[in-house]
Short mmCIF file of C-alpha atoms in Angstrom, two decimals:
data_model
loop_
_atom_site.label_atom_id
_atom_site.label_comp_id
_atom_site.label_asym_id
_atom_site.label_seq_id
_atom_site.Cartn_x
_atom_site.Cartn_y
_atom_site.Cartn_z
CA MET K 1 16.05 83.61 61.61
CA THR K 2 16.68 81.98 64.98
CA LEU K 3 19.19 79.20 65.50
CA MET K 4 16.29 76.79 66.15
CA GLN K 5 14.62 77.80 62.88
CA LYS K 6 17.86 77.18 61.02
CA PHE K 7 18.23 73.77 62.66
CA LEU K 8 14.66 72.77 61.85
CA GLY K 9 15.12 73.95 58.26
CA ALA K 10 18.22 71.81 57.87
CA SER K 11 16.42 68.87 59.48
CA ALA K 12 13.55 69.18 57.03
CA ALA K 13 15.93 69.28 54.09
CA LEU K 14 17.71 66.16 55.23
CA ALA K 15 14.43 64.41 55.93
CA LEU K 16 13.31 65.04 52.36
CA THR K 17 16.61 63.78 50.97
CA ALA K 18 16.38 60.67 53.09
CA GLY K 19 12.81 59.87 52.09
CA ALA K 20 13.26 56.43 50.57
CA ALA K 21 11.40 53.17 50.86
CA ALA K 22 12.11 51.10 53.93
CA ALA K 23 15.04 48.72 53.57
CA ASP K 24 16.50 50.62 50.62
CA PRO K 25 20.21 51.18 51.16
CA ALA K 26 21.57 54.68 51.59
CA ILE K 27 24.89 56.32 50.85
CA LEU K 28 26.28 59.38 52.58
CA PHE K 29 28.94 61.21 50.59
CA ASP K 30 31.78 63.15 52.11
CA LEU K 31 32.47 66.84 51.66
CA GLY K 32 33.29 67.70 48.07
CA GLY K 33 30.20 66.08 46.60
CA LYS K 34 29.49 62.95 44.62
CA PHE K 35 30.87 64.35 41.37
CA ASP K 36 34.37 65.19 42.62
CA LYS K 37 35.84 62.93 39.89
CA SER K 38 37.69 61.07 42.65
CA PHE K 39 36.78 59.42 45.98
CA ASN K 40 33.12 60.39 46.24
CA GLU K 41 32.48 59.73 42.59
CA SER K 42 33.92 56.25 42.93
CA ALA K 43 31.48 55.63 45.78
CA TYR K 44 28.65 56.96 43.63
CA ASN K 45 29.66 54.67 40.76
CA GLY K 46 29.45 51.67 43.09
CA ALA K 47 25.94 52.63 44.19
CA GLU K 48 24.88 53.17 40.59
CA ARG K 49 26.26 49.78 39.57
CA TRP K 50 24.21 48.17 42.33
CA ALA K 51 21.07 50.03 41.23
CA THR K 52 21.59 49.12 37.58
CA GLU K 53 22.16 45.43 38.26
CA THR K 54 19.37 44.98 40.79
CA GLY K 55 16.82 47.51 39.63
CA GLY K 56 16.77 48.81 43.18
CA SER K 57 16.88 52.36 44.47
CA TYR K 58 18.92 54.00 47.17
CA ALA K 59 18.81 57.16 49.24
CA GLU K 60 21.69 59.62 49.27
CA VAL K 61 22.89 62.88 50.75
CA GLU K 62 25.69 65.29 49.97
CA ILE K 63 26.44 67.14 53.18
CA GLN K 64 27.59 70.74 53.17
CA SER K 65 29.30 70.81 56.57
CA ASP K 66 30.62 68.51 59.27
CA ALA K 67 27.80 69.64 61.54
CA GLN K 68 25.31 67.70 59.42
CA ARG K 69 26.93 64.30 59.79
CA GLU K 70 25.23 62.85 62.87
CA GLN K 71 21.87 64.28 61.88
CA ALA K 72 22.15 62.70 58.42
CA ILE K 73 22.96 59.24 59.82
CA ARG K 74 20.03 59.40 62.22
CA ARG K 75 17.60 60.54 59.53
CA PHE K 76 18.44 57.62 57.28
CA ALA K 77 18.32 55.13 60.16
CA GLU K 78 14.94 56.42 61.28
CA ALA K 79 13.68 56.25 57.68
CA GLY K 80 14.50 52.53 57.68
CA ASN K 81 17.35 52.57 55.19
CA ASN K 82 19.52 49.47 55.52
CA PRO K 83 22.44 49.26 55.09
CA ILE K 84 23.70 52.80 55.41
CA VAL K 85 27.06 53.31 53.71
CA MET K 86 29.34 56.23 54.60
CA ALA K 87 32.13 57.36 52.29
CA GLY K 88 35.06 58.81 54.22
CA PHE K 89 36.89 58.65 57.55
CA SER K 90 35.18 61.80 58.85
CA TRP K 91 31.98 59.84 59.40
CA ALA K 92 33.66 57.74 62.11
CA THR K 93 33.00 59.93 65.16
CA PRO K 94 29.27 60.50 64.52
CA LEU K 95 28.79 56.85 63.53
CA ALA K 96 30.38 55.72 66.81
CA GLU K 97 27.84 57.89 68.61
CA VAL K 98 24.86 56.69 66.60
CA ALA K 99 25.38 52.99 65.82
CA ALA K 100 24.29 51.65 69.21
CA ASP K 101 21.00 53.55 68.98
CA TYR K 102 19.99 51.55 65.90
CA PRO K 103 21.08 47.95 66.62
CA ASP K 104 18.92 46.54 63.82
CA THR K 105 20.49 48.80 61.18
CA LYS K 106 23.70 47.79 59.44
CA PHE K 107 26.28 50.46 58.69
CA ALA K 108 29.37 50.45 56.48
CA ILE K 109 32.12 53.04 56.76
CA ILE K 110 34.94 53.45 54.26
CA ASP K 111 38.45 54.50 55.33
CA MET K 112 38.02 54.18 59.10
CA VAL K 113 37.37 51.56 61.75
CA VAL K 114 34.36 51.84 64.05
CA ASP K 115 34.18 49.04 66.59
CA ALA K 116 30.49 48.22 66.85
CA PRO K 117 28.62 44.95 66.21
CA ASN K 118 26.49 46.43 63.44
CA VAL K 119 29.29 48.20 61.55
CA ARG K 120 31.39 47.02 58.61
CA SER K 121 34.69 48.92 58.55
CA VAL K 122 36.37 48.96 55.13
CA VAL K 123 39.97 50.07 54.82
CA PHE K 124 42.36 50.00 51.88
CA ASN K 125 46.05 49.25 51.52
CA GLU K 126 46.63 52.55 49.73
CA HIS K 127 50.37 52.33 50.30
CA GLU K 128 50.56 49.19 48.15
CA GLY K 129 48.68 50.68 45.20
CA SER K 130 50.70 53.86 45.53
CA TYR K 131 53.91 51.82 45.40
CA LEU K 132 52.87 50.46 42.00
CA VAL K 133 52.17 53.88 40.50
CA GLY K 134 55.40 55.15 42.03
CA MET K 135 57.24 52.50 40.04
CA LEU K 136 55.51 53.68 36.88
CA ALA K 137 56.36 57.31 37.68
CA ALA K 138 60.04 56.46 38.04
CA MET K 139 60.08 54.50 34.80
CA ALA K 140 58.32 57.30 32.90
CA SER K 141 60.33 60.20 34.34
CA GLU K 142 63.03 61.76 32.20
CA SER K 143 64.20 64.25 34.83
CA ASP K 144 64.59 61.75 37.70
CA THR K 145 62.37 64.08 39.75
CA VAL K 146 58.74 63.27 40.50
CA SER K 147 56.25 64.71 42.94
CA PHE K 148 53.19 64.17 45.12
CA VAL K 149 50.32 66.51 46.01
CA GLY K 150 48.25 65.41 48.97
CA GLY K 151 44.96 66.86 50.14
CA MET K 152 44.44 67.29 53.87
CA ASP K 153 47.64 66.56 55.79
CA ILE K 154 46.58 63.46 57.72
CA PRO K 155 48.22 60.05 58.22
CA LEU K 156 45.98 58.46 55.59
CA ILE K 157 47.26 60.78 52.87
CA ARG K 158 50.84 60.44 54.06
CA ARG K 159 50.32 56.71 53.59
CA PHE K 160 49.71 57.38 49.86
CA GLY K 161 52.79 59.59 49.59
CA CYS K 162 55.02 57.18 51.46
CA GLY K 163 54.01 54.19 49.34
CA TYR K 164 54.51 56.24 46.19
CA ALA K 165 58.00 57.34 47.21
CA GLN K 166 58.99 53.76 48.03
CA GLY K 167 57.89 52.62 44.58
CA VAL K 168 59.83 55.44 42.92
CA LEU K 169 63.04 54.67 44.80
CA ALA K 170 62.71 50.93 44.20
CA VAL K 171 63.06 51.64 40.49
CA ASN K 172 65.48 54.58 40.72
CA PRO K 173 67.33 54.95 44.05
CA ASP K 174 68.76 58.26 42.84
CA ALA K 175 65.39 59.84 42.09
CA THR K 176 64.10 62.93 43.90
CA VAL K 177 60.55 62.85 45.27
CA ILE K 178 58.92 66.19 46.17
CA ALA K 179 55.86 66.10 48.42
CA ASN K 180 53.42 68.86 49.37
CA MET K 181 50.08 68.86 51.17
CA THR K 182 47.27 71.23 50.26
CA GLY K 183 46.16 72.12 53.78
CA THR K 184 45.21 71.01 57.27
CA THR K 185 41.42 71.43 57.11
CA PRO K 186 38.71 69.65 55.08
CA ALA K 187 38.81 72.54 52.59
CA ALA K 188 42.00 70.92 51.27
CA TRP K 189 39.89 68.32 49.46
CA ASN K 190 38.25 70.86 47.18
CA ASP K 191 40.83 73.50 46.26
CA PRO K 192 41.91 72.95 42.64
CA VAL K 193 43.51 76.40 42.51
CA LYS K 194 45.87 75.52 45.35
CA GLY K 195 46.50 72.16 43.71
CA SER K 196 47.51 73.97 40.54
CA GLU K 197 49.84 76.31 42.43
CA LEU K 198 51.58 73.42 44.17
CA THR K 199 52.00 71.59 40.89
CA GLN K 200 53.52 74.68 39.26
CA ALA K 201 56.02 74.94 42.11
CA GLN K 202 56.95 71.27 41.79
CA ILE K 203 57.45 71.62 38.03
CA SER K 204 59.79 74.54 38.70
CA GLN K 205 61.83 72.13 40.84
CA GLY K 206 62.11 69.65 37.98
CA SER K 207 59.17 67.31 38.47
CA ASP K 208 57.89 65.72 35.29
CA VAL K 209 55.42 63.27 36.88
CA VAL K 210 53.00 64.29 39.64
CA PHE K 211 50.70 62.05 41.70
CA ALA K 212 47.65 63.71 43.23
CA ALA K 213 45.87 62.19 46.23
CA ALA K 214 43.72 65.17 47.04
CA GLY K 215 40.08 64.60 46.11
CA GLY K 216 38.63 67.48 44.09
CA THR K 217 41.88 69.41 44.50
CA GLY K 218 43.51 66.83 42.28
CA VAL K 219 41.49 68.07 39.31
CA GLY K 220 43.62 71.22 39.39
CA VAL K 221 46.79 69.16 39.68
CA LEU K 222 45.96 67.05 36.63
CA GLN K 223 44.86 70.09 34.62
CA THR K 224 48.06 72.00 35.33
CA ALA K 225 50.22 68.98 34.57
CA ALA K 226 48.48 68.64 31.20
CA ASP K 227 48.81 72.35 30.47
CA GLN K 228 52.53 72.29 31.30
CA GLY K 229 53.28 69.14 29.34
CA ILE K 230 54.19 66.80 32.20
CA LEU K 231 52.56 63.52 33.20
CA SER K 232 50.15 63.13 36.08
CA ILE K 233 48.75 60.23 38.09
CA GLY K 234 45.12 60.19 39.16
CA VAL K 235 43.64 58.64 42.27
CA ASP K 236 40.66 56.67 43.61
CA SER K 237 38.57 56.73 40.38
CA ASN K 238 40.14 56.01 37.02
CA GLN K 239 41.01 59.56 35.95
CA ASN K 240 42.92 58.61 32.79
CA TYR K 241 40.10 59.96 30.62
CA LEU K 242 40.40 63.50 31.97
CA HIS K 243 43.51 64.20 29.88
CA PRO K 244 44.02 61.34 27.41
CA GLY K 245 47.67 60.61 26.76
CA GLN K 246 48.81 62.86 29.62
CA VAL K 247 47.62 60.93 32.67
CA LEU K 248 50.22 58.20 33.10
CA THR K 249 47.83 56.05 35.16
CA SER K 250 45.50 56.26 38.14
CA MET K 251 45.95 54.62 41.53
CA MET K 252 42.67 52.80 41.68
CA LYS K 253 41.18 52.67 45.14
CA ARG K 254 38.09 50.60 44.56
CA VAL K 255 35.69 52.50 46.74
CA ASP K 256 33.08 51.57 44.15
CA ASN K 257 33.59 47.88 44.91
CA ALA K 258 33.26 48.51 48.65
CA VAL K 259 29.97 50.35 48.19
CA TYR K 260 28.65 47.84 45.66
CA GLU K 261 29.44 44.86 47.88
CA ALA K 262 27.87 46.47 50.94
CA MET K 263 24.67 47.24 49.06
CA MET K 264 24.55 43.76 47.53
CA MET K 265 24.66 42.23 51.01
CA GLY K 266 21.74 44.42 52.07
CA ALA K 267 20.41 43.93 55.58
CA ASP K 268 22.61 40.80 55.79
CA LEU K 269 25.74 42.96 55.55
CA GLU K 270 28.73 41.19 57.08
CA THR K 271 30.08 43.44 59.79
CA GLY K 272 33.58 43.71 61.19
CA PHE K 273 36.96 44.65 59.76
CA ASN K 274 37.43 44.37 55.99
CA VAL K 275 40.69 45.07 54.16
CA MET K 276 40.79 45.77 50.43
CA ALA K 277 44.25 45.17 48.98
CA ILE K 278 45.92 44.24 45.71
CA GLY K 279 44.97 40.59 46.12
CA ASN K 280 41.21 41.23 46.24
CA GLU K 281 41.28 44.04 43.67
CA GLY K 282 40.92 46.71 46.32
CA VAL K 283 43.82 48.78 44.96
CA GLY K 284 45.81 48.76 41.76
CA TYR K 285 46.73 50.81 38.72
CA ALA K 286 44.59 51.72 35.71
CA LEU K 287 45.45 50.69 32.17
CA ASP K 288 43.04 51.56 29.36
CA GLU K 289 42.84 53.14 25.93
CA PHE K 290 43.65 56.56 27.34
CA ASN K 291 47.11 55.65 28.67
CA ALA K 292 48.01 52.49 26.76
CA GLU K 293 50.69 54.30 24.74
CA LEU K 294 52.34 55.57 27.94
CA ILE K 295 52.78 52.17 29.59
CA SER K 296 55.19 49.88 27.77
CA ALA K 297 55.07 46.11 28.02
CA ASP K 298 58.23 46.16 30.14
CA MET K 299 56.73 48.71 32.52
CA GLN K 300 53.56 46.67 32.89
CA ALA K 301 55.51 43.47 33.47
CA ALA K 302 57.62 45.08 36.20
CA VAL K 303 54.61 46.49 38.03
CA ASP K 304 52.60 43.29 37.71
CA ALA K 305 55.54 41.32 39.15
CA ALA K 306 55.68 43.71 42.10
CA ALA K 307 51.93 43.37 42.62
CA ALA K 308 52.25 39.59 42.70
CA ALA K 309 55.14 39.81 45.16
CA ILE K 310 53.14 42.11 47.45
CA THR K 311 50.16 39.76 47.36
CA ALA K 312 52.41 36.78 48.15
CA GLY K 313 54.01 38.61 51.06
CA GLU K 314 57.42 38.58 49.39
CA LEU K 315 57.49 42.37 49.08
CA VAL K 316 56.42 44.47 52.05
CA VAL K 317 55.61 48.14 51.49
CA HIS K 318 56.05 50.17 54.67
CA ASP K 319 52.75 51.52 55.94
CA TYR K 320 53.09 55.09 57.21
CA MET K 321 50.07 54.58 59.46
CA SER K 322 51.75 51.72 61.31
CA ASP K 323 54.26 54.02 63.04
CA GLU K 324 53.88 57.44 61.36
CA THR K 325 57.32 57.20 59.78
CA CYS K 326 58.43 56.81 56.18
CA PRO K 327 61.77 55.37 55.05
CA ALA K 328 61.55 57.02 51.64
CA ILE K 329 60.46 60.63 52.17
CA SER K 330 59.93 63.35 54.76
CA PHE K 331 56.66 65.26 54.95
#
């Protein structure tokens, strides 16, 4: 098969996937797939909520490689989908190339800023939500050692780890926080075996609570924590249900809300810079029937007070991405 034949075959496949009625919204998932039980799945849940409430339909694609990104955006734009929502920072470069070619199409990108008049850029204050679950980790820990497993080693994931460490030390200044990243390539988002290995190593160093911010890799982290009898903390989606009574909480990053709101606005999508924080329910911690026995009333009160202080501006959590430093941990 020639390179051109391969390209045309991939184009045809994307064209079929993108075949939706004009003006239907579209969602483009990041690597790892829409059922990663984390970031992508949260985006999928937002699209499904929109479809259920409106009776509408949407187009979607799960790419298999970075090389498909620009092609996928163009196919949906040419098919008339509007708005087109992209889950993940890796869509930023191709979107910046494509947006001007389709001035009548509205785009939304999650986790990155693209400066174009027809783009809505949605970012989250992950460090604030991570601070809250760090407080819970410190209050739940019996060993005074907790840990963090990140996915791809990028500033965004260090932002999670830094916020988490600050929350831990705010509760227990003598605590030890161990942090490891899974890798330096996109494969780090979908490597549950490596996530398990890192978690085992952290447990051997005394960790009894581990926070995973690693996409599909985090499934391995949570599984190993459950198998070894320590607590874990999920991320993005509410992952408490995966191991009832063993997931302390989940740092909720409401990607679902971002997708839902973008689709609800339709072709009238408000463009520009949009920040989702504690105050507008963009980030927070999960409390449900699966972890209710792990979070005492005193723990909840302490975390809720911190959340209110952050929203009021009385408590400032250092943002790693502001200067690529962290006062609470070294990566």
